[in-house]
Structure formats: structure tokens, C-alpha cells
Coordinates of C-alpha atoms and ligand atoms in Angstrom, one line a residue:
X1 CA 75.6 94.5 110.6
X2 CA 74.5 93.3 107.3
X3 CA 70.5 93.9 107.9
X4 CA 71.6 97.2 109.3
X5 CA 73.8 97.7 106.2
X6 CA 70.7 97.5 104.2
X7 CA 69.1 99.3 106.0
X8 CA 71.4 102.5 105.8
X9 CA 71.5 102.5 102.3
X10 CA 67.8 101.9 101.9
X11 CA 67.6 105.0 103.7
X12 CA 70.5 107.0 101.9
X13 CA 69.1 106.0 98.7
X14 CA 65.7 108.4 99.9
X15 CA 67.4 110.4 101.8
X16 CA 70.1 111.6 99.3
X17 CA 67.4 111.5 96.1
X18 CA 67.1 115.7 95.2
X19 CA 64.4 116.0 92.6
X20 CA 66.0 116.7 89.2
X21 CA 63.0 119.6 88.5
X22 CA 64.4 121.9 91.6
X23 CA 68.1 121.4 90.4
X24 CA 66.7 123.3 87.3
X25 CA 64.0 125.4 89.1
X26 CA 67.4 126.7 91.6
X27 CA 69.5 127.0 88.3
X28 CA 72.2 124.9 90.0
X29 CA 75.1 124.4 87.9
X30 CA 75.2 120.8 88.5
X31 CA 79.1 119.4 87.4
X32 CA 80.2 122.9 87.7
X33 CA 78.3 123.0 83.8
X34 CA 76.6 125.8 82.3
X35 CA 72.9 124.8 80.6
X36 CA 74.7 124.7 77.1
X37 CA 77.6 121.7 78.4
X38 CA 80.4 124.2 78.7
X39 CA 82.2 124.6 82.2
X40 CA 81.4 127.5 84.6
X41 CA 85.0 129.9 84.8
X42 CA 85.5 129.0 88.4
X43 CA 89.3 130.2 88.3
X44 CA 92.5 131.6 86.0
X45 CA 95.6 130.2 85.0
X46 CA 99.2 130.9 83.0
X47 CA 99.6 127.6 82.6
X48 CA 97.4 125.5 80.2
X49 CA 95.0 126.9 78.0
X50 CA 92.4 124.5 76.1
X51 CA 90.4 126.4 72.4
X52 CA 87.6 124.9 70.9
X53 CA 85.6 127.9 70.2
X54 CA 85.8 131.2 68.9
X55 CA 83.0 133.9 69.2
X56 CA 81.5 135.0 65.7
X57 CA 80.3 138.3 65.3
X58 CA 77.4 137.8 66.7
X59 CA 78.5 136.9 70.0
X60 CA 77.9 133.7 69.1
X61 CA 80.5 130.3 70.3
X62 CA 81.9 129.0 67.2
X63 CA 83.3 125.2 67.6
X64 CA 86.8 125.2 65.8
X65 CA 89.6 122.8 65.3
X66 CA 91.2 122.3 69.1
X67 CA 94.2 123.4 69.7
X68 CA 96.4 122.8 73.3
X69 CA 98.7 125.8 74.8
X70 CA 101.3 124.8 77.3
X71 CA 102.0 128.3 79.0
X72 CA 101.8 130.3 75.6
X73 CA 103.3 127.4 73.4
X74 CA 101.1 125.0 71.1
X75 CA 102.0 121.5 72.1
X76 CA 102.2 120.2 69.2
X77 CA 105.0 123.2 68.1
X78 CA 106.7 121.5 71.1
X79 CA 106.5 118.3 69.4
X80 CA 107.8 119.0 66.1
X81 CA 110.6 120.9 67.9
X82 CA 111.6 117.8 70.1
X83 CA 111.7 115.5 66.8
X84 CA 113.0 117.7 65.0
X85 CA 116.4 117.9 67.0
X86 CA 116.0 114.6 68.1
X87 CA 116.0 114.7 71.6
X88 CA 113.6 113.7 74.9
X89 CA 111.2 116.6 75.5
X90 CA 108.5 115.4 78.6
X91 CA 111.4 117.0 80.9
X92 CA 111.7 120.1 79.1
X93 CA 107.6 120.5 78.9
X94 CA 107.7 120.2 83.2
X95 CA 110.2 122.8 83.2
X96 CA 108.2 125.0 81.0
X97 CA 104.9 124.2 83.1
X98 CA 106.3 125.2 86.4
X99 CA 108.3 128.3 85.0
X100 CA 107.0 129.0 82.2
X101 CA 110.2 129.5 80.1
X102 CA 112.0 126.9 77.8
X103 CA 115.0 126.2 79.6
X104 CA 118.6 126.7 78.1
X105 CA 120.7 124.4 77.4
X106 CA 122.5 124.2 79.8
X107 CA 120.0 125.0 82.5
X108 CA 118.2 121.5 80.5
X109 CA 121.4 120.2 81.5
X110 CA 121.2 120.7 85.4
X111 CA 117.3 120.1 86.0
X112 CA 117.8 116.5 84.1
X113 CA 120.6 116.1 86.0
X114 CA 117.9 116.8 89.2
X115 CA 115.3 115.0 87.9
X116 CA 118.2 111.8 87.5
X117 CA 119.1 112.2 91.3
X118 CA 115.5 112.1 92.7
X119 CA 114.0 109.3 90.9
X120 CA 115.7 106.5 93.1
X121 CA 113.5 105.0 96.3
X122 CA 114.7 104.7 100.0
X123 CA 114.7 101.1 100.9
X124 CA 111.6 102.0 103.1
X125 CA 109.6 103.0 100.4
X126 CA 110.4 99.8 98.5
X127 CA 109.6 98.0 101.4
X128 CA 106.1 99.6 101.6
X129 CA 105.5 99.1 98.4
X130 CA 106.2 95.3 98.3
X131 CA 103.3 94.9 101.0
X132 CA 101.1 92.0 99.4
X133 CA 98.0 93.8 98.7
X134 CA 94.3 92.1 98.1
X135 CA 93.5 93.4 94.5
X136 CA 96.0 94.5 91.6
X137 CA 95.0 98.2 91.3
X138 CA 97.8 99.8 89.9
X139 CA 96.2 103.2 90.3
X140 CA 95.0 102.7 94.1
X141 CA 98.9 101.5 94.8
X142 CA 100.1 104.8 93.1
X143 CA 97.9 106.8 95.4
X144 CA 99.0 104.7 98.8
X145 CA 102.6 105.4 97.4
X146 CA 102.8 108.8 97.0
X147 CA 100.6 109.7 99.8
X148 CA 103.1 107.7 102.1
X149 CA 106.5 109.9 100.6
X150 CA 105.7 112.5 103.4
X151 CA 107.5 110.1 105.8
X152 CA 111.0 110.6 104.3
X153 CA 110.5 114.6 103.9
X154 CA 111.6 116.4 107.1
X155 CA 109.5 119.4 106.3
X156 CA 106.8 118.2 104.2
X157 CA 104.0 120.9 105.5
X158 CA 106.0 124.0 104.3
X159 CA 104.1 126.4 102.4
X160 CA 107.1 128.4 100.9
X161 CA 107.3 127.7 97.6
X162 CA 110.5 127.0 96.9
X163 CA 110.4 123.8 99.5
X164 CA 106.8 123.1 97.7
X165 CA 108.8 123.0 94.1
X166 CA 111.1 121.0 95.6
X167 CA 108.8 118.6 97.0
X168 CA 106.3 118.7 93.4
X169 CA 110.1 117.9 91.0
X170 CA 110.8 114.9 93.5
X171 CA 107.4 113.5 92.6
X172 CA 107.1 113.9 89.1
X173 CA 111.2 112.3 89.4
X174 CA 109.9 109.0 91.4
X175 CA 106.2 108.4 89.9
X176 CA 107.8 106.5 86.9
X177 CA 109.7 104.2 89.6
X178 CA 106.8 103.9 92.0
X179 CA 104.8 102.7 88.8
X180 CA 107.4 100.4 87.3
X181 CA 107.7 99.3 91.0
X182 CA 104.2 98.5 92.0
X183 CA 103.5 96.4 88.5
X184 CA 106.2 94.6 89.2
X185 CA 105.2 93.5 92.8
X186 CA 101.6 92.6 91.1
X187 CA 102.9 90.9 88.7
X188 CA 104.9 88.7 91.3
X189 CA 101.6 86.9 91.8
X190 CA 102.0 85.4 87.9
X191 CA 105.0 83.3 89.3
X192 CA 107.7 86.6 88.5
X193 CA 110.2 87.9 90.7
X194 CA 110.1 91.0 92.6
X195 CA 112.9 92.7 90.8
X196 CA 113.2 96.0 91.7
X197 CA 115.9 97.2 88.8
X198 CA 117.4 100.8 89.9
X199 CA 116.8 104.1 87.6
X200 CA 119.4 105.0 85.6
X201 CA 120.3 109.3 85.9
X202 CA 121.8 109.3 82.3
X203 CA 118.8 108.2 81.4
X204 CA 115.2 110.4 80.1
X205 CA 112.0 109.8 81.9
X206 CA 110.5 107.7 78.8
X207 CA 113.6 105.6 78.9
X208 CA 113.4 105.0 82.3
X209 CA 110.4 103.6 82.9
X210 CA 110.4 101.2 80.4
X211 CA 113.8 99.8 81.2
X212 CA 112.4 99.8 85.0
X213 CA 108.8 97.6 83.8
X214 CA 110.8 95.4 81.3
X215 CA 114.3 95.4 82.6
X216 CA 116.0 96.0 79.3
X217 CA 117.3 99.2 77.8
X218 CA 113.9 100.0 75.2
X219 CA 114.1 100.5 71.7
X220 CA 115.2 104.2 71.1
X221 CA 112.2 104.4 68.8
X222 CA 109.6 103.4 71.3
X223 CA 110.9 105.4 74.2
X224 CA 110.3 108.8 72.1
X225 CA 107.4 107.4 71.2
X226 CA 106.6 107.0 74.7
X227 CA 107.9 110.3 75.7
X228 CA 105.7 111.9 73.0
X229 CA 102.8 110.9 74.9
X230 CA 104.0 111.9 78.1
X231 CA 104.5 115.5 76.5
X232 CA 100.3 115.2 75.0
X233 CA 99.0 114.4 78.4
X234 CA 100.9 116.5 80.9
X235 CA 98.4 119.4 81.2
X236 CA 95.0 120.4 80.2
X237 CA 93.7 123.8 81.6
X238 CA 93.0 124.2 85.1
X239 CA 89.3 122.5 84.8
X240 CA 89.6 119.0 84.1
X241 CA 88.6 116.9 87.3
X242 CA 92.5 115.7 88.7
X243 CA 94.2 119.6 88.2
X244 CA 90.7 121.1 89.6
X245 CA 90.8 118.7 92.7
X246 CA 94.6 119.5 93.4
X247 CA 93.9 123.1 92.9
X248 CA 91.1 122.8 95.7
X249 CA 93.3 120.6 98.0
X250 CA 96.3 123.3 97.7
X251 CA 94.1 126.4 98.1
X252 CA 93.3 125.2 101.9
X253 CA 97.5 125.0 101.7
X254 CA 97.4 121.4 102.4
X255 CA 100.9 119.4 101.6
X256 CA 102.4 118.7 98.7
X257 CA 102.1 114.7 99.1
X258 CA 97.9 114.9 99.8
X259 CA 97.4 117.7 97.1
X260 CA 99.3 115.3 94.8
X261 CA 97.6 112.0 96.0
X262 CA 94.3 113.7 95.7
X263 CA 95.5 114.2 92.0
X264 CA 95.9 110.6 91.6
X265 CA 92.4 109.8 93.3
X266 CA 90.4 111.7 91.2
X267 CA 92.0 110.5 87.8
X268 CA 91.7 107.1 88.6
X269 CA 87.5 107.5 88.4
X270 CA 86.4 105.7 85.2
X271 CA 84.7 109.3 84.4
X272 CA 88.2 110.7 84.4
X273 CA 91.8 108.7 83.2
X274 CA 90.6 105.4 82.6
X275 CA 88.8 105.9 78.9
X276 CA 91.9 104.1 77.2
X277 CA 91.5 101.3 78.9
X278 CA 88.0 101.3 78.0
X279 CA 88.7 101.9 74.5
X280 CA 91.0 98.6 74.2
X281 CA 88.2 96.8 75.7
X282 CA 85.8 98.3 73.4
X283 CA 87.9 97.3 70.7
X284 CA 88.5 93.6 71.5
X285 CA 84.5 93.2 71.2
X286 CA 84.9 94.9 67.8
X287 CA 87.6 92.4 66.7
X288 CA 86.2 89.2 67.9
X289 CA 82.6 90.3 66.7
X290 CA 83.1 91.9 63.2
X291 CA 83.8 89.1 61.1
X292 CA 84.6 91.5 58.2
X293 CA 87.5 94.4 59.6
X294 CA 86.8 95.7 55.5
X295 CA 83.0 96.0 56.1
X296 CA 82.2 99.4 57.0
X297 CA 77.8 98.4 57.2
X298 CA 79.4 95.9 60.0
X299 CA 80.9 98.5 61.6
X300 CA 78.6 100.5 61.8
X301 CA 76.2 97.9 62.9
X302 CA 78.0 96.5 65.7
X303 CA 78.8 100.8 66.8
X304 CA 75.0 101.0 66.7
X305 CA 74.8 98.0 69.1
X306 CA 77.2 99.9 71.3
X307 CA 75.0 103.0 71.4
X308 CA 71.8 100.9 71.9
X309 CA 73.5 99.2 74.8
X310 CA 73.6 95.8 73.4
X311 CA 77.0 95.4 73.2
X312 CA 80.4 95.7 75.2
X313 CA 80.0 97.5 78.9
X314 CA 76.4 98.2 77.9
X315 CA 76.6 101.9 79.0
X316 CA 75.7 103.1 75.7
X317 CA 79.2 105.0 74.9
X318 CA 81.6 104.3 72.3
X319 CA 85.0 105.1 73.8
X320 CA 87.6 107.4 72.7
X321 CA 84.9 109.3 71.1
X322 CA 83.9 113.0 72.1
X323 CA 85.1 115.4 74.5
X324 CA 84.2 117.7 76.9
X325 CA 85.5 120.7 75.0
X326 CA 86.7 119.9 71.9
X327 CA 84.4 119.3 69.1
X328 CA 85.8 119.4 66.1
X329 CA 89.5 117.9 66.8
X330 CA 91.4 117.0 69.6
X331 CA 94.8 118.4 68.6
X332 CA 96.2 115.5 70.3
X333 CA 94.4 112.6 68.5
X334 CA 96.2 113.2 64.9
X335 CA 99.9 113.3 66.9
X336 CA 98.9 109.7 68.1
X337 CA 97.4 108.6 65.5
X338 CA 100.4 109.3 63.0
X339 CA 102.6 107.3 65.6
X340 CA 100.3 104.4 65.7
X341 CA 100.6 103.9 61.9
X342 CA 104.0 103.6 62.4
X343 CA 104.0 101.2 65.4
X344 CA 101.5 98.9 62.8
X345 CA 103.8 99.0 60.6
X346 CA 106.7 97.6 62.6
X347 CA 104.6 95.6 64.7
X348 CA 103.2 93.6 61.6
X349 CA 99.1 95.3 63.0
X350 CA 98.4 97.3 59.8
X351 CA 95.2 95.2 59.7
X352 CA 94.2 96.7 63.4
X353 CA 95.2 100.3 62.7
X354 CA 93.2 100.0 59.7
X355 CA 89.9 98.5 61.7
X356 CA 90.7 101.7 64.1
X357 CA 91.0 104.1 61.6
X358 CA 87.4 103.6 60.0
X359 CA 85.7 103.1 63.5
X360 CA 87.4 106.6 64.1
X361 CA 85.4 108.0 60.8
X362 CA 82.2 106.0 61.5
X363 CA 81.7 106.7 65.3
X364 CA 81.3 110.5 65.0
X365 CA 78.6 109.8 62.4
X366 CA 76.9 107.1 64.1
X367 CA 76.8 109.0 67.3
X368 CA 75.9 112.8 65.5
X369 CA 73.2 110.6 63.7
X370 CA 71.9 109.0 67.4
X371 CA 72.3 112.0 69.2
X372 CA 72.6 114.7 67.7
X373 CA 75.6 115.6 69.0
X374 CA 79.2 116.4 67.1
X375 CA 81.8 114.7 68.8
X376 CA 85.5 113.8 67.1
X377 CA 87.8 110.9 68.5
X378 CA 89.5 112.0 71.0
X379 CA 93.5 111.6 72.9
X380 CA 92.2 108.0 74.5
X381 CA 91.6 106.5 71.0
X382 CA 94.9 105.3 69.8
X383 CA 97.0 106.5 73.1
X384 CA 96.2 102.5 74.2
X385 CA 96.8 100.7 71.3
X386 CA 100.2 103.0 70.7
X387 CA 101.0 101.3 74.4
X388 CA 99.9 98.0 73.5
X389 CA 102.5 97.7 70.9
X390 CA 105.1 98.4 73.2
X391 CA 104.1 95.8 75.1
X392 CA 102.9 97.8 78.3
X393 CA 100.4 95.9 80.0
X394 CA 96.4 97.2 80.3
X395 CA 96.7 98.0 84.2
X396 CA 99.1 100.5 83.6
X397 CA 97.4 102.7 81.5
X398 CA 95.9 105.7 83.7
X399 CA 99.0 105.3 85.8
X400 CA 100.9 106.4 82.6
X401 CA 98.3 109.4 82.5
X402 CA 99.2 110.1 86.1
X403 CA 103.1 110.1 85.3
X404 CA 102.3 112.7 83.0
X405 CA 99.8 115.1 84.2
X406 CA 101.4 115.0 87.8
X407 CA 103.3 117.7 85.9
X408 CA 100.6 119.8 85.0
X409 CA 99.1 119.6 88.9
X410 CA 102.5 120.5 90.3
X411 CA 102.2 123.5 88.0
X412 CA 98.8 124.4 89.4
X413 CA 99.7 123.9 92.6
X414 CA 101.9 126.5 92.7
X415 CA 100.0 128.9 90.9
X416 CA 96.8 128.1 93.3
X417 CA 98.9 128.9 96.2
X418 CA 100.7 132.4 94.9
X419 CA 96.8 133.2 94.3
X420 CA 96.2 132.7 97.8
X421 CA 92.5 132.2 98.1
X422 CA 90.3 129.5 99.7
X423 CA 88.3 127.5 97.2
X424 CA 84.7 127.8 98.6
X425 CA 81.9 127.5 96.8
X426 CA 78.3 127.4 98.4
X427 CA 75.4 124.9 97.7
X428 CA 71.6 125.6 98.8
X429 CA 70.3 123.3 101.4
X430 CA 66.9 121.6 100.3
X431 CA 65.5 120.9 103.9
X432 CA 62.2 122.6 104.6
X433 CA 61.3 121.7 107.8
X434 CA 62.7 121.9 110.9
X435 CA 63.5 118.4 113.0
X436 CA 63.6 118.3 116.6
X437 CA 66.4 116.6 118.3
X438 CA 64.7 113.5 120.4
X439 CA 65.8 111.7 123.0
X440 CA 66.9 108.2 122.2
X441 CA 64.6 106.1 124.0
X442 CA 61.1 107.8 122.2
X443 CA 62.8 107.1 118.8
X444 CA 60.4 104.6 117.2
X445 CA 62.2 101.0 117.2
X446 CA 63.5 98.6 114.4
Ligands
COA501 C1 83.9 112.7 77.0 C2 82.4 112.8 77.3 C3 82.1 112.5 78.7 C4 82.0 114.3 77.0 O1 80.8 114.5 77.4 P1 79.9 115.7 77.1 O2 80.6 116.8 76.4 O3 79.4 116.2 78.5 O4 78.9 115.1 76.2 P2 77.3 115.3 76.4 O5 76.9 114.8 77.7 O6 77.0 116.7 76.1 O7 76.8 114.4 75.2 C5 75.5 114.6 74.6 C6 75.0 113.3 74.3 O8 75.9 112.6 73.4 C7 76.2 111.3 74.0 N1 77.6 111.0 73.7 C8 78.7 111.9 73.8 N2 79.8 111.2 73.5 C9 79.4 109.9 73.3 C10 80.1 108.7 73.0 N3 81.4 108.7 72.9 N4 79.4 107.6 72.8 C11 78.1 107.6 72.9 N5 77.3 108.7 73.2 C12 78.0 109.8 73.4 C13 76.0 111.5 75.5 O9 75.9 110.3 76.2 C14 74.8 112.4 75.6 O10 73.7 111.6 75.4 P3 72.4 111.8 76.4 O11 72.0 113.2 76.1 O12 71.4 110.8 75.9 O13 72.9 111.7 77.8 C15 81.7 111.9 76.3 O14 81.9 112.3 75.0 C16 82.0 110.5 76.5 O15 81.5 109.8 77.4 N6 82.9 109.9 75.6 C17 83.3 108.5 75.8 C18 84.4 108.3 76.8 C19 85.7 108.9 76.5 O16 86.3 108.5 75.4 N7 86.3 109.7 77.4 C20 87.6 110.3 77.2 C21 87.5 111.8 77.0 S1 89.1 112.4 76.7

């Protein structure tokens, strides 16, 4: 098998190689991009809505400072209104992204209460997930988990809505479980038990999760902390790869459990969720090789190494830097970067957050100045480091992002579905010549 291994992707590798000239002669919009970067409006949606640009008088796309709508509502109004009375807000924010309308009170009240019921595991799922598995990936252990939930629903191919809803809140309740769960069979291997410590209902979804991954009630500070990130990453338009992908899986009304595991897939690609890690990678080359964390020329120097491919993963990107969209700001990045200060502080890592904050001013500069192109850090910069501090470990980061966003896809699941259209686009064939079919024996032999 292995010569003939080689030999199929020998021929793949020709096979599959489209000259790059015809992709522009044909105008195909590779990446579903428009020649100038921006995305090609493939859709419509209530529930998320990403600015970055206005139009000038002149017609012309303006970059401004980005700014993040949750179904009408700037996140970071939400936000401010969660600390300012307080309280846990990631429930509230899936709420409003599957109805979109705050809650009352006492409507709050009963969907908490909902969300408390749901997030325990049958023993069978437990049992699944303790199945010794050959690598640690925490996000391909979320997908297997949640694309397995289908056994314990009696109707899980229903395309009313109502069971669908039903179906999407029972995910969102047991992702933070299934997450806590599956780190904690890894991190059996390190010698640990395999304790699987049962959610709490009185408790929010931040505090949950932590007191299921370290088995102690968390510091109240860190779980709003905590919760504040679930809040900035629970949606981002209908366009970025994860909410696009479940949109395309639900418009051929496939179930809730595949929709939502195809969610999972495409976030864990390193083009998609995984930049945080990245970044805290990125960062523990900066520490060990910067001997000066005051000297901004040896910053700059080593983030020119990073862009010439000479340092860290060698792919020539400095992380946490630049965005699809936004240009100018990432609303999000401030938010987190306030909280991080804060964290430093109490953690005793002022000297770290300070090393951030001036690779954060330096890298737009270094890469405008390389490039040519105006980028701004972005939500991955200090989202990592925020979860360092807290003590959650590397391996859990895009799952976190899942936890989050699986609110967000739920959303545009729904909405997909109520639209009620096949997502099917087209794509122009490149063979030229016809090939006759022939018979096996006259095929020349290898
Ligand atoms: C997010 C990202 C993919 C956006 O890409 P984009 O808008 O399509 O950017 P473009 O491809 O138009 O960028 C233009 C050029 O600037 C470069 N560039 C953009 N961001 C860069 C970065 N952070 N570091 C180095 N170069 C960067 C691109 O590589 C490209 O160079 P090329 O023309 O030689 O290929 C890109 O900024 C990136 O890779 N950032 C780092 C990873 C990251 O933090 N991702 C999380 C995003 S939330």
C-alpha cells in the first residue's frame, strides 16, 4: 500500500494543480473573496452584524473603527450592562441570539433554570467519553462528543423548530461539561484521576466550567471574567467559516447534532479558532528571545524575524494581528485587553502585559511597513493570556471558542432553516477533453 500511497498522491498532486492565471482569467471568487479581500454577500441575517466600513460620498468603502451587533445591540453595550448590575450575561446573550429579545427577568429566571437542567451527562455519554483515545485533541474529542448526542434524542431528525431549539439549548447547556469532561480524561494520562465532578444548576455557565476543569468553586472575579469572553465570541455575522459551514449543513435540513458538529470541525482548522493558541506560542519565542521586554528596536527586530520567516512557526504571520474585516479596531480587542491588565495585576505579570502591550503597537507598523497592509490586533491577542492567568490549560483554548460561538450557530441554524433554501453554489469544471472509459485489461500497467 505504501508505494501505491505514493503513488496516488503523486498523482493528486497533478491532477488537482488548477493554474492560478485561469482562476483569474474565469473571475472565480476563490475563498468566497471579492478581488479587493472583502467577502462575496452569499446570504442575510438578523442575527449578527460585523462594520468596518462606511461608504464616503463617493461610493467609496471607508475602513472605520469596528464595531460588533448582536441582533440590533452593540456587544460591548451588553457588556457594560452585565457589569454594571453585576451579574452573568453569556446566558442572557444566547437568549437574545436565538430570539432576538433581552429576556425579563423573570423569563432570565426560567431559561437559566433550563440551561441548569440540561447540562448534566447520561452515564453513557460519560462512558463514551472516557474511551482512551490515541492523541489529546481536545477539539477532535468535542466533535466525536457532540456528534454522538443523537443517540440519547428520541427524535433527533425533526425539522420543526421548536424540537430543533430544543435540541440547539441542550447543546450550548452540555458543551461546557463535555469540555471540562474530555480534559479531564486527557489529563488522566499525567497520572490524574478521572473525576468527572457533576454541574451545579445554581450555577452560571462561566462558573461551571471552571468548577467542572478544576474542581473548586472559581474565584467570582475570574468567572466574570470568563463569562465576558464567552459574551465577545458567541457570534460574528453569518460569514465566518464555523456559522457559514452550519448554515450550509442546515440548509440541506440535516440534524441538529451534525449541523452542530460540523460547527466544531470547521473551527478547529488552524485558519479558523486556533489563532490564540498560536499567539501564546508566538509569544513564548518573544520572551525567551528578547533579552530586553523594555527595548522596543528588539522588538521590532525579532517581529521582523517573524515576518521574514526566521522565527517561531516560520509561516511568516505575527498572530493576533489583523483581521478579515476589521481594520482599524476590533471592538473586542480593547474589552480584553482592559481585563488583562487587571489579571497582571493580581497575577503579579505586569511585566508580560507590558511586553504585550508594545508588541500590540509595534506589529501593525511592522507589518503596514512590510506589506503594506493596515491590520490592528485583533480578539486572539490577549483572549489567551487572559485564560492563562486563570490557569486554563493551552489545549482548551478553541474549545472555549466553541462553548461560545455554538451560540451564535444555534442562532443561524434556525434562521437558515425558516429561510428554507438549499445552499448551492456552482463551480466551472476545467476538463477539456473528453476521456473514454477503457476496459481494464488495455490500461497501461505499473
Ligand atoms: C486574519 C487574517 C487571515 C486576515 O487576512 P486577510 O484580511 O485576508 O489579509 P490579507 O491576506 O489581505 O493580507 C495582506 C497581506 O498582509 C499579510 N498579513 C496580514 N496579516 C498579517 C499578520 N498578522 N502577520 C503577517 N502578515 C500579515 C498577509 O500575509 C498578506 O501578505 P501576502 O500578500 O504576502 O500574502 C490575517 O490577518 C492573519 O493571518 N492574521 C494572523 C492570524 C490571526 O491572528 N488570526 C485571527 C484572526 S481573528
Amino acid at each position: 500500500m505504501e508505494n501505491l500511497l505514493d503513488k496516488i498522491t503523486r498523482l493528486e498532486r497533478e491532477h488537482d494543480h488548477i493554474d492560478p492565471e485561469l482562476i483569474e482569467r474565469k473571475r472565480i471568487k476563490l475563498g468566497l473573496r471579492n478581488i479587493d479581500g472583502t467577502g462575496v454577500v452569499v446570504g442575510i441575517t438578523t442575527k449578527g452584524q460585523v462594520k468596518a466600513f462606511k461608504r464616503d460620498r463617493h461610493g467609496k468603502n471607508v475602513p472605520i473603527p469596528g464595531k460588533l451587533i448582536y441582533c440590533g445591540i452593540d456587544v460591548e453595550d451588553i457588556v457594560a450592562g452585565v457589569e454594571r448590575e453585576g451579574r452573568y450575561g453569556f446566558e442572557e446573550t444566547v437568549y437574545l441570539l436565538l430570539t432576538g429579545d433581552l429576556p425579563s427577568e423573570k423569563d432570565l429566571a426560567i431559561f437559566n433554570m433550563e440551561i441548569g437542567k440540561r447540562r448534566t451527562l447520561p452515564d453513557v455519554a460519560k462512558k463514551i467519553l472516557s474511551f482512551n483515545s490515541k492523541n489529546d485533541d481536545q477539539m477532535s474529542a468535542l466533535h466525536s462528543a457532540v456528534a454522538s448526542l443523537h443517540k440519547f434524542d428520541e427524535n433527533p431528525r425533526s425539522t420543526d423548530i421548536r424540537e430543533i431549539t430544543r435540541q440547539c439549548i441542550d447543546l450550548i447547556a452540555k458543551f461546557p461539561t463535555i469540555i471540562a469532561y474530555n480534559y479531564r480524561v486527557a489529563d488522566a494520562k499525567n497520572g490524574n484521576p478521572v473525576d468527572f465532578i457533576e454541574p451545579k444548576p445554581e450555577l452560571s455557565t462561566a462558573q461551571n466550567f471552571l468548577y467542572m476543569l478544576h474542581g473548586e468553586m472559581p474565584d467570582e472575579d475570574v468567572a466574570r471574567a470568563f463569562d465576558l469572553c464567552l459574551i465577545l465570541h458567541a457570534e460574528h455575522g453569518g460569514g465566518n467559516n464555523s456559522t457559514f459551514t452550519v448554515r450550509t449543513v442546515s440548509s440541506s435540513l440535516t440534524d441538529t447534532y451534525m449541523a452542530i458538529s460540523a460547527g466544531v470541525a470547521s473551527l478547529a482548522g488552524h485558519r479558523h479558532g486556533g489563532a490564540n493558541e498560536s499567539v501564546m506560542e508566538m509569544m513564548d519565542g518573544i520572551k525567551k528571545n528578547v533579552k530586553d521586554w523594555d527595548d522596543e528596536g528588539e522588538i521590532r527586530g525579532y517581529l521582523e524575524g517573524l515576518m521574514d520567516r526566521k522565527y517561531g512557526d516560520k509561516s511568516g504571520k505575527i498572530y493576533g494581528m489583523g483581521h478579515a474585516v476589521y481594520m482599524i479596531t476590533d471592538p473586542r480587542e480593547p474589552i480584553l485587553k482592559e481585563k488583562a491588565k487587571i489579571f497582571a495585576e493580581k497575577t503579579g505579570r505586569l511585566d508580560e502585559f507590558a511586553l504585550y502591550d508594545r508588541v500590540g503597537r509595534l506589529a501593525p507598523d511592522v507589518i503596514k511597513t512590510k506589506k503594506g497592509k493596515t491590520v490592528c490586533p485583533n480578539v486572539d491577542f490577549y483572549s489567551g493570556f487572559i485564560y492563562d492567568m486563570m490557569g486554563i490549560p493551552r489545549s482548551l483554548f478553541t474549545p472555549i471558542f466553541a462553548m461560545s460561538r455554538v451560540a451564535g450557530w444555534a442562532a443561524h441554524r434556525t434562521e437558515e432553516i425558516m429561510l428554507g433554501r438549499l445552499i448551492r453554489p456552482s463551480y466551472i469544471s476545467t476538463m477539456r477533453k473528453k476521456v473514454y472509459y477503457k476496459p481494464l485489461k488495455s490500461r497501461e500497467q505499473s
